[in-house]
Short mmCIF file of C-alpha atoms in Angstrom, two decimals:
data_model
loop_
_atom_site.label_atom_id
_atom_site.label_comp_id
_atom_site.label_asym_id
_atom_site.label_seq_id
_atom_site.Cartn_x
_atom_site.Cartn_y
_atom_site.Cartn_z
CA UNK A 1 110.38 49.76 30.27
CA UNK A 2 107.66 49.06 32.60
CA UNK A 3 106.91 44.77 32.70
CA UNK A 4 103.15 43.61 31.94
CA UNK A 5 101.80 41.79 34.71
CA UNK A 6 98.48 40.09 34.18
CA UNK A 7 97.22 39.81 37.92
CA UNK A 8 97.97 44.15 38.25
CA UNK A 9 96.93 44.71 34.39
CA UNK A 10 93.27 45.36 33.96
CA UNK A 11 91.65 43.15 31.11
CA UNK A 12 91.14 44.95 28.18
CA UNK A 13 87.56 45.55 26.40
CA UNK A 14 88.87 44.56 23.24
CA UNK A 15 90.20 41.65 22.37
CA UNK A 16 92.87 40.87 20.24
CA UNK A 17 92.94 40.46 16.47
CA UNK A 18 94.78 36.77 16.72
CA UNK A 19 91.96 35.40 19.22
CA UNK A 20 88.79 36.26 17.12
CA UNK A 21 88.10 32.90 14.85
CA UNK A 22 85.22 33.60 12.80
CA UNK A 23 83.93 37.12 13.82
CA UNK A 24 85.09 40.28 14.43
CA UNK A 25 83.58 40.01 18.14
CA UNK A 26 83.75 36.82 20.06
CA UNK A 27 80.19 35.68 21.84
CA UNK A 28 80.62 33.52 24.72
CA UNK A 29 77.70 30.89 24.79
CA UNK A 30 75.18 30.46 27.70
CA UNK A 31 76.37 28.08 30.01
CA UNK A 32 74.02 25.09 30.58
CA UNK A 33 71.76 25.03 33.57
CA UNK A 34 73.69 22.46 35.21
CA UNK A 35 76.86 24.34 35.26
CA UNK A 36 77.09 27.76 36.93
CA UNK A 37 78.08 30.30 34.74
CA UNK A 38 81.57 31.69 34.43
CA UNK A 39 81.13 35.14 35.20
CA UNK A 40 79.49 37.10 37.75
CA UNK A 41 77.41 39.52 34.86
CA UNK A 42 76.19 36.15 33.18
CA UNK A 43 74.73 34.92 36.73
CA UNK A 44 72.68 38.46 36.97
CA UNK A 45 71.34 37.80 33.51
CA UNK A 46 69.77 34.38 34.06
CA UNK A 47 68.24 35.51 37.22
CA UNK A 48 66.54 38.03 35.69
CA UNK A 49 65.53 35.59 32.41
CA UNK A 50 64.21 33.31 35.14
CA UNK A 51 61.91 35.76 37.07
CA UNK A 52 60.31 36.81 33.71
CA UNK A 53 59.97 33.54 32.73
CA UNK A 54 57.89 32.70 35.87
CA UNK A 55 55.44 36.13 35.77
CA UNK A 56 54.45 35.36 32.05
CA UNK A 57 53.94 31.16 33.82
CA UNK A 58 51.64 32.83 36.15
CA UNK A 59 49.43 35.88 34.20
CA UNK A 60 48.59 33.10 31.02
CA UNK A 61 45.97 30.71 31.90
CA UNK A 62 46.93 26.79 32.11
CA UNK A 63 47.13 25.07 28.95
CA UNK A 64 44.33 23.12 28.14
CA UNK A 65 43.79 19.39 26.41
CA UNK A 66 41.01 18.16 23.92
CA UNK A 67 39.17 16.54 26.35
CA UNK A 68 39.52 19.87 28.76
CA UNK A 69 37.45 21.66 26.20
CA UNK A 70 34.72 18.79 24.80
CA UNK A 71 34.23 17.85 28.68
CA UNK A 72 33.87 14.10 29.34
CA UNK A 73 32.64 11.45 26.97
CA UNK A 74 29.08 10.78 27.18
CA UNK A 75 26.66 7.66 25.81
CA UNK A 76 25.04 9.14 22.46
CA UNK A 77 21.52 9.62 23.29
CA UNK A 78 18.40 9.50 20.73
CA UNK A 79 17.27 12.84 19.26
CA UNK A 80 13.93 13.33 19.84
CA UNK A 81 13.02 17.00 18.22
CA UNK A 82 11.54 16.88 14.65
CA UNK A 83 13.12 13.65 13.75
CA UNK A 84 10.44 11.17 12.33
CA UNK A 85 9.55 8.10 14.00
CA UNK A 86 11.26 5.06 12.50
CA UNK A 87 9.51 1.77 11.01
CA UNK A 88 10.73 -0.59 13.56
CA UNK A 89 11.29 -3.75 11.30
CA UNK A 90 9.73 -7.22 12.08
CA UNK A 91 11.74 -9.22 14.36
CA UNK A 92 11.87 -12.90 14.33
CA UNK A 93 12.64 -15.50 16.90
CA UNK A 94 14.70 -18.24 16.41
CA UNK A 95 13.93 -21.46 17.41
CA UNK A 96 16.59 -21.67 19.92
CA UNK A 97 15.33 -18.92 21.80
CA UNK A 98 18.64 -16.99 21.07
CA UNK A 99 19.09 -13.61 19.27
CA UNK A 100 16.47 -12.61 17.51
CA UNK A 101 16.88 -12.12 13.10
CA UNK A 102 15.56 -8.56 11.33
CA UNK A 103 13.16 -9.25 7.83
CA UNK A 104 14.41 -7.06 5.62
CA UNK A 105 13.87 -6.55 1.59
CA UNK A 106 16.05 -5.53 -1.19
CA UNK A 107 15.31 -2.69 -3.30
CA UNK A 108 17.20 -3.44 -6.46
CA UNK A 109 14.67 -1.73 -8.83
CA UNK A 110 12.45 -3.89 -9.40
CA UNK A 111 8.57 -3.40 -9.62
CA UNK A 112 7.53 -3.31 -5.99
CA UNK A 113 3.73 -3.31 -6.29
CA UNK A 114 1.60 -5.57 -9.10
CA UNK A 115 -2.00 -5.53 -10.58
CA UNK A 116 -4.02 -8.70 -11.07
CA UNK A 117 -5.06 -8.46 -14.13
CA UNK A 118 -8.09 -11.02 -13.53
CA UNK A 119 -9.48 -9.87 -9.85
CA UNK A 120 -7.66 -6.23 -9.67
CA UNK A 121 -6.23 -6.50 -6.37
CA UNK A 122 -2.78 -4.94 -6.21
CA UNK A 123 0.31 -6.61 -3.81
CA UNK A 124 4.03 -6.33 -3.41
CA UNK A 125 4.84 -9.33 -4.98
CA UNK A 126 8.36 -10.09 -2.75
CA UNK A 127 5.72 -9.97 0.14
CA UNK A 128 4.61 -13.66 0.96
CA UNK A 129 2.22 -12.12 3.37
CA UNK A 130 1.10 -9.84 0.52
CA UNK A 131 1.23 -12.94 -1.94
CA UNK A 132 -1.38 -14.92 0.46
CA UNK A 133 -3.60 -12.45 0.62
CA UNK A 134 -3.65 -12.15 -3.22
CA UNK A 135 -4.01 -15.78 -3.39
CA UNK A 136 -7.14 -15.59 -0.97
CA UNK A 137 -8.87 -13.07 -2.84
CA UNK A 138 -7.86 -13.77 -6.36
CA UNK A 139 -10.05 -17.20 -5.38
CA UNK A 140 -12.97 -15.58 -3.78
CA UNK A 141 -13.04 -13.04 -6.75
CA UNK A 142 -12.68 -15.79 -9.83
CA UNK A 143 -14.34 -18.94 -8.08
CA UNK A 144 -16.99 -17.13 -5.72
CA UNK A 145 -16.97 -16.67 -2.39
CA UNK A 146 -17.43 -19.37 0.26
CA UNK A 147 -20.44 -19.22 2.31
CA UNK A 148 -20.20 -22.46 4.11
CA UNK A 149 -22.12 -25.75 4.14
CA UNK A 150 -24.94 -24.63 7.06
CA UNK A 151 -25.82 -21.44 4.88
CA UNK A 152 -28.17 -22.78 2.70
CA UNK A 153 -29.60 -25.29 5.38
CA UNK A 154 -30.65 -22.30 7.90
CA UNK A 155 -31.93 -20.36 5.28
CA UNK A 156 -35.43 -19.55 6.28
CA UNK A 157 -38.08 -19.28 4.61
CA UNK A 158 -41.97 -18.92 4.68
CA UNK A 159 -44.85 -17.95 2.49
CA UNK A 160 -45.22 -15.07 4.20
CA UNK A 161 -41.33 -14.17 4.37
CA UNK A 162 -39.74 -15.21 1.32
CA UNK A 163 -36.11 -15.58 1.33
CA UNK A 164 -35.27 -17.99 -1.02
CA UNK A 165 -35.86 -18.66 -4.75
CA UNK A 166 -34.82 -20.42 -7.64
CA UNK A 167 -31.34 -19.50 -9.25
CA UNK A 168 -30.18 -20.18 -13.11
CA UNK A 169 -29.78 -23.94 -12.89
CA UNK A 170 -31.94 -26.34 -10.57
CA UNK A 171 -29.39 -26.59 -7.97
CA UNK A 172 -29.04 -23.00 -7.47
CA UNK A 173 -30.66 -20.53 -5.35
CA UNK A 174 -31.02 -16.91 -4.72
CA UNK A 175 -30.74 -16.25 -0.73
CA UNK A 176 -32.09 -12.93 0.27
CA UNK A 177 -30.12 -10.84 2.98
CA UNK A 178 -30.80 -7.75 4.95
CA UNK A 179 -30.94 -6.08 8.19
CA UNK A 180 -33.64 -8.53 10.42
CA UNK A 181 -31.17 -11.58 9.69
CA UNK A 182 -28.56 -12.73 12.68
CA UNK A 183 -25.27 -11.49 12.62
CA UNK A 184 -23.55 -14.35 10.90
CA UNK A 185 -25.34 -14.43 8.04
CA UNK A 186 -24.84 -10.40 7.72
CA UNK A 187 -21.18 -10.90 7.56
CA UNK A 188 -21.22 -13.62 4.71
CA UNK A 189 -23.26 -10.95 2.79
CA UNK A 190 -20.82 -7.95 3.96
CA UNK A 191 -18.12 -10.37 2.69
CA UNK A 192 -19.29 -10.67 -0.85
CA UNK A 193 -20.18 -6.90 -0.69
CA UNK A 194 -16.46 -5.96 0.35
CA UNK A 195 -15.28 -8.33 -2.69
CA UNK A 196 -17.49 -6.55 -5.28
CA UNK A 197 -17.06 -3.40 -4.57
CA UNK A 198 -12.78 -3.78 -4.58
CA UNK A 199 -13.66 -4.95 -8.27
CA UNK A 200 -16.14 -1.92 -9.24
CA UNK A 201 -14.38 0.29 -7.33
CA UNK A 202 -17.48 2.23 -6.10
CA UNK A 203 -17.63 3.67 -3.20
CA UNK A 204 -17.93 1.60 -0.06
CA UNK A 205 -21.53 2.44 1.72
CA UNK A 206 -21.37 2.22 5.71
CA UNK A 207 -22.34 -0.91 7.13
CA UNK A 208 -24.83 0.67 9.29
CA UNK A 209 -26.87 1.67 6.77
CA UNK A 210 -27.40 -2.07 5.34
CA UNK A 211 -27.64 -4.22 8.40
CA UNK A 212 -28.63 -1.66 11.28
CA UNK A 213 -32.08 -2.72 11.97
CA UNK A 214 -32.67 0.36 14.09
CA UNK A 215 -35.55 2.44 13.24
CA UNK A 216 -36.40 0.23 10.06
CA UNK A 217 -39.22 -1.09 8.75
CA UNK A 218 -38.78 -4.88 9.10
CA UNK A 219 -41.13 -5.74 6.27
CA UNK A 220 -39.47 -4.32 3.65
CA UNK A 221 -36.41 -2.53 5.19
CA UNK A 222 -34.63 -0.35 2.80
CA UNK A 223 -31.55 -2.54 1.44
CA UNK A 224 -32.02 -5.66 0.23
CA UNK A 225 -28.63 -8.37 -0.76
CA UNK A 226 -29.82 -11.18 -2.84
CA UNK A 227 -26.82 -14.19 -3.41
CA UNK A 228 -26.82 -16.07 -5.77
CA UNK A 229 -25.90 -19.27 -4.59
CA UNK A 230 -23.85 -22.35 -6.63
CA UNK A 231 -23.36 -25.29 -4.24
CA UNK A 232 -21.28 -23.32 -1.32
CA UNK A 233 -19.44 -20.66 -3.66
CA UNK A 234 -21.80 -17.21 -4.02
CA UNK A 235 -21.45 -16.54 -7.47
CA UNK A 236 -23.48 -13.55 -7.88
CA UNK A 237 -24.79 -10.65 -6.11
CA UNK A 238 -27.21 -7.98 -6.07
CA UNK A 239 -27.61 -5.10 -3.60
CA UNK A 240 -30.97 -2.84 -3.95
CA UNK A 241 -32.01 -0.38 -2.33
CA UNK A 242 -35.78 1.53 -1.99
CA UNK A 243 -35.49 5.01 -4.31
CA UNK A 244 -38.07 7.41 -5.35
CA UNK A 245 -36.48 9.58 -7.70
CA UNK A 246 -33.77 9.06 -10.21
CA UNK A 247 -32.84 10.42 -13.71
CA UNK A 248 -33.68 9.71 -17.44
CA UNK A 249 -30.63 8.31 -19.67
CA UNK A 250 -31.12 10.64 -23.00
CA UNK A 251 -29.95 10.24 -26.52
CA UNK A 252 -27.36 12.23 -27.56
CA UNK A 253 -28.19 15.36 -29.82
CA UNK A 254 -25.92 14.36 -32.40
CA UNK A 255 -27.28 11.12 -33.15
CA UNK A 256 -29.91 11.51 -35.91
CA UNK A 257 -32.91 8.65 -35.73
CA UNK A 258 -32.58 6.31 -38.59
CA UNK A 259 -35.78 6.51 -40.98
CA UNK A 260 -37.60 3.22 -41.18
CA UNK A 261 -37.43 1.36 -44.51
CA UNK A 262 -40.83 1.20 -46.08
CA UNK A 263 -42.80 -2.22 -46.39
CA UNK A 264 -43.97 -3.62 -49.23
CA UNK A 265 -46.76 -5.50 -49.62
CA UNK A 266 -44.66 -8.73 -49.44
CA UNK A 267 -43.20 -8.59 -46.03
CA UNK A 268 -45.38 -10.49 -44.19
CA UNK A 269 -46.06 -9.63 -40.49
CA UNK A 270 -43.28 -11.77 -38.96
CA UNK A 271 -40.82 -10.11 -41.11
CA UNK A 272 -41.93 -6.66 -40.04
CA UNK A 273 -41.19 -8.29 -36.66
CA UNK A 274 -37.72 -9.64 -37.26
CA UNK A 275 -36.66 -6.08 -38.96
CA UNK A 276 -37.80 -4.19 -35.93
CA UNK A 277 -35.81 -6.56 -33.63
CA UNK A 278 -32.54 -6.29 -35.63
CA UNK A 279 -33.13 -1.74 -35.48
CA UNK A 280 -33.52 -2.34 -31.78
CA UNK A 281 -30.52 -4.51 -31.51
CA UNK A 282 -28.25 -1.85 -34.01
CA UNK A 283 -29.19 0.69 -31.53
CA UNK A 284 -28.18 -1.08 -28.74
CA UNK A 285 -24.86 -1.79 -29.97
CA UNK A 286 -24.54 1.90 -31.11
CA UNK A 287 -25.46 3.10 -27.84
CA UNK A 288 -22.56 1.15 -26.17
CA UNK A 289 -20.46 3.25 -27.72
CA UNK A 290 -21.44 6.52 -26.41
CA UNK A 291 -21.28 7.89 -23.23
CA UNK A 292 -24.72 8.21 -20.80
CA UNK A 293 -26.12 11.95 -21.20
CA UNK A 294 -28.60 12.32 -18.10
CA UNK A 295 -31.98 14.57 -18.11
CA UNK A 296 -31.68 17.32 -15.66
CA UNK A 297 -35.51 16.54 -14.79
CA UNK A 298 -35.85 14.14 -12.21
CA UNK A 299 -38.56 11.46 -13.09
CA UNK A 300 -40.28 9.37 -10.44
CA UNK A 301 -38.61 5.53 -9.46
CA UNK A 302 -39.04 2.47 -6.82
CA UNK A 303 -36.15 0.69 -7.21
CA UNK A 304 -32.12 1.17 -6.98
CA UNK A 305 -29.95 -1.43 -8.33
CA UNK A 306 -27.14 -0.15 -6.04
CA UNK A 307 -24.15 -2.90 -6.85
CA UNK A 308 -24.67 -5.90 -9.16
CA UNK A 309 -22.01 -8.35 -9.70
CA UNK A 310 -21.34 -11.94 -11.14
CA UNK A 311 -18.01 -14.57 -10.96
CA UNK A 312 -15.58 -13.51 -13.65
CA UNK A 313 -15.64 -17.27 -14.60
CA UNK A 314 -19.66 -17.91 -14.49
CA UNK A 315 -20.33 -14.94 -16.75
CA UNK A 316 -22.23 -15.26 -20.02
CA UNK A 317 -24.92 -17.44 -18.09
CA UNK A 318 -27.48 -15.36 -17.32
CA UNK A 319 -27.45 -14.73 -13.83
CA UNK A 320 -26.81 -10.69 -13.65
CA UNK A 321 -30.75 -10.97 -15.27
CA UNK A 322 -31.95 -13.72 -13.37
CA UNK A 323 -31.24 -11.41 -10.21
CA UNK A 324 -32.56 -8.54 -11.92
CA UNK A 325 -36.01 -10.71 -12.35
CA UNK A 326 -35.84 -11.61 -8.51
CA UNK A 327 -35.43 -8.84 -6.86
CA UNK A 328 -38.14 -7.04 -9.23
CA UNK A 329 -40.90 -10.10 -8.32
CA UNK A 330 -39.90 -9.64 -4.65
CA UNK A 331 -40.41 -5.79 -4.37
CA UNK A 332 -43.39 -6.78 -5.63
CA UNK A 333 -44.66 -8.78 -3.32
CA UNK A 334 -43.17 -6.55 -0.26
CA UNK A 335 -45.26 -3.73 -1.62
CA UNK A 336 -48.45 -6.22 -1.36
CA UNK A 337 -47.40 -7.54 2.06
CA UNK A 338 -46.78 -4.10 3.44
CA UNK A 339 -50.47 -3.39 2.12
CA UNK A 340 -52.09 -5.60 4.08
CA UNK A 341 -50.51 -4.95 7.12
CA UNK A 342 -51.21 -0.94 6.71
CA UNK A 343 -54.63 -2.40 6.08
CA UNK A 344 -54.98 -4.66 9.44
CA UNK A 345 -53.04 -1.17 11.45
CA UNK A 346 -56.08 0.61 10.09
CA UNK A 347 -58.71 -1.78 10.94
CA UNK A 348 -57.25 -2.36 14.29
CA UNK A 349 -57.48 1.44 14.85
CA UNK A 350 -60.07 1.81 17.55
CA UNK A 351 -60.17 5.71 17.60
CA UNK A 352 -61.14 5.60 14.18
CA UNK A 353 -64.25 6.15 12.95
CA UNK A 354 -66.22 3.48 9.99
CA UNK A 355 -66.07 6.23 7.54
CA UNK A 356 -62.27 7.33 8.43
CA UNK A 357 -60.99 3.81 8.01
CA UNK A 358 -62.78 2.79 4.66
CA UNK A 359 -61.01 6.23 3.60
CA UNK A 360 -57.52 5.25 4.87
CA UNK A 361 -57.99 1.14 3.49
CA UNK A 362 -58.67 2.73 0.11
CA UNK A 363 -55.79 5.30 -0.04
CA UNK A 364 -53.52 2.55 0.98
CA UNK A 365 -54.74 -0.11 -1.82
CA UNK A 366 -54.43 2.57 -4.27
CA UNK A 367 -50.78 3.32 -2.91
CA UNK A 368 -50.25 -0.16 -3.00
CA UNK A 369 -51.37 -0.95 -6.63
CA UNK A 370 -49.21 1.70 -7.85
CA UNK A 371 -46.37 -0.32 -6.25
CA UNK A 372 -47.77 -3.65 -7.03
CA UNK A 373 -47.48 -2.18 -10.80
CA UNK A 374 -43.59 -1.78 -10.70
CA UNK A 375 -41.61 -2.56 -13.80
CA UNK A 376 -38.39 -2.18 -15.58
CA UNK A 377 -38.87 0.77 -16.25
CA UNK A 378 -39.26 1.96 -12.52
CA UNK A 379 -36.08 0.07 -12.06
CA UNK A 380 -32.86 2.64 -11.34
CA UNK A 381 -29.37 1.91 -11.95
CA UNK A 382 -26.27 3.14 -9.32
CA UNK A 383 -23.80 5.32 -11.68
CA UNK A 384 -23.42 2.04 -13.85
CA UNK A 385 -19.80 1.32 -15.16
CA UNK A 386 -19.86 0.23 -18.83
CA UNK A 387 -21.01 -3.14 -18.14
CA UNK A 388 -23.57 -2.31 -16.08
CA UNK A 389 -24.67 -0.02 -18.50
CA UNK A 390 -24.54 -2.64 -21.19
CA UNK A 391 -26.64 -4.72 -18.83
CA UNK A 392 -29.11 -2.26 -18.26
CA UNK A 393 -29.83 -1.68 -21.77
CA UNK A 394 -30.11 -5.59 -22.39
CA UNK A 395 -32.44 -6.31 -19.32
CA UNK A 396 -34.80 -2.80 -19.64
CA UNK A 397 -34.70 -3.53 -23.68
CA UNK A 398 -33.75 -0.16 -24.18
CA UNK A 399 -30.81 1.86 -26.04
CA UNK A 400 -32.29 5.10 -23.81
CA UNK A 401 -35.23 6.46 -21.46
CA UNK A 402 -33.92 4.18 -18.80
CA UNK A 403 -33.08 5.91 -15.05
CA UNK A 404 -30.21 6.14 -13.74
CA UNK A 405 -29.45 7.47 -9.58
CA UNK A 406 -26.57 8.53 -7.69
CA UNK A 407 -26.47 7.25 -4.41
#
């Protein structure tokens, strides 16, 4: 029986049934790379795992890190594009010279901007800039604006120039303004004209046109400011202007004209009087009421009442009329002092002939009787609001037929 030598007996490919633990075929498990592996086959296969290993290393690109891909960390810069500009916010020193402190305001809902109810001016009242301003012009407005001490004292005046006359009370006065005074006294009038027309919110007219004397007549230039002056607060004001045309203030279709009541043979003459008075005064209180219906016919007119304004706490005394009364003698007496100096141009005329200038002097007094001959109802009133309407009415005595201009 031939012995069974394991150094001449070739292993076999199968193993045996009592060797096999778990599995049918035993695995033998990669040797770790620190220990060489146990049989020549296993040493071909990791050299050929390895090589693979090192062409896939070298065909893929090198892995990359977060910072590979966004590049380096920049500063942030400001965008410029479409991006609107930013309020920069008011910045405030300290005392100590150190960092500087940002104003800034809530917003919590509250009512950001307010209306004065007495002068009109509306302000942000969180603002104390805002609130000082307010405070400035809610005096001016109420109380009258300040003209200063030296305004009355360098008023000048002449027989010949007239710029001063009597106001309501005895210390009052009426100052006229316009566009051959100095500069200083055109900005105290400017002033006053600014404040008035906030209030009436009309339309503001350029300063050049009031107070550039360039290319105006100095005589009787074409706006005229007349203040009405309490102590050194101007507490009324009246800007007119030279017109020639304006419009005729109808009554409405729809308002029937009341018949007269008859007289008897009782009612003396003063009560005939009386009763007209009170119809006049019925219709001017009915006429308040309704709105101004203008004639499409232009009718002919000398003088604009352009703005007209009094104190909110010196009304009810009479002095929207007692301007009304000045400036109406004063145009007046322009119209008689720009005859006679058309009159002494005509005289002085050396190319013209006797006959030629006793033609011209009496076209010019006729011109300037005409204009000597002005009267309320010549008198035009600036797109009046309702007040000025009601004044209008009061100071022309009538409820219609009274002119109205746009400007």
């Amino acid at each position: 029986m031939p012995s069974l030598d394991s150094e001449t007996t070739a292993p076999s490919s199968t193993p045996s049934r009592g060797e096999a633990l778990f599995s049918d075929e035993a695995t033998r498990p990669t040797t770790p790379p620190s220990s060489p592996p146990g049989f020549p086959w296993e040493r071909v296969q990791q050299k050929q795992d390895a090589a693979s290993e090192n062409a896939i290393t070298q065909s893929s690109p090198p892995r990359k890190n977060a910072f590979s891909v966004l590049g380096k960390r920049k500063p942030l810069e400001d965008v410029s594009g479409n991006a609107q500009p930013r309020k920069l916010a008011k910045t405030v020193k300290t005392k100590d010279g150190g960092s500087k402190l940002v104003q800034m305001q809530m917003s919590l809902g509250q009512e950001v901007q307010k209306r004065c109810a007495q002068c009109g001016m509306e302000y942000t009242a969180s603002s104390a800039e805002d609130r000082k301003l307010h405070d400035k012009f809610h005096k001016q407005n109420v109380q009258g604006y300040d003209v200063g001490k030296d305004f009355m004292s360098k008023t000048e005046h002449s027989d010949r120039r007239p710029r001063r006359f009597d106001g309501v009370k005895d210390d009052d006065a009426i100052v006229l303004l316009d566009c051959t005074d100095p500069w200083q006294r055109k900005r105290k009038g400017q002033a006053v004209l600014e404040i008035v027309q906030k209030e009436l919110g009309a339309v503001e007219i350029p300063e050049k046109d009031i107070w550039d004397a360039k290319g105006k007549d100095p005589d009787n230039p074409k706006f005229k400011v007349y203040l009405h002056i309490r102590g050194t607060k101007c507490i009324g004001f009246v800007l007119t202007e030279v017109i020639r045309e304006a419009l005729e203030v109808l009554q409405p279709e729809d308002m029937a004209p009341k018949p007269s009541q008859p007289t008897t043979g009782k009612t003396t003459a003063l009560g005939a009087l009386q009763a007209r008075k009170d119809a006049e005064k019925q219709n001017l209180l009915e006429a308040d009421k309704r709105p101004i219906v203008l004639s499409t016919t232009k009718s002919p007119a000398m003088l604009g009442i352009s703005r007209i304004w009094t104190s909110p706490t010196h009304r009810g005394q009479g002095i929207a009329k007692c301007l009304l009364d000045k400036s109406l003698a004063h145009a007046k007496s322009c119209h008689h002092l720009e005859m006679t100096n058309s009159i002494m141009c005509i005289q002085n005329n050396s190319k013209s002939t006797p006959a030629q200038k006793e033609a011209r002097t009496s076209a010019a007094k006729q011109l300037c009787d005409r204009r000597m001959a002005i009267k309320e109802s010549d008198v035009a009133f600036s797109q009046p609001t309702e007040s000025g309407a009601r004044l209008a009415r009061r100071w022309t005595g009538k409820a219609y037929g009274w002119l109205v201009y746009v400007d």
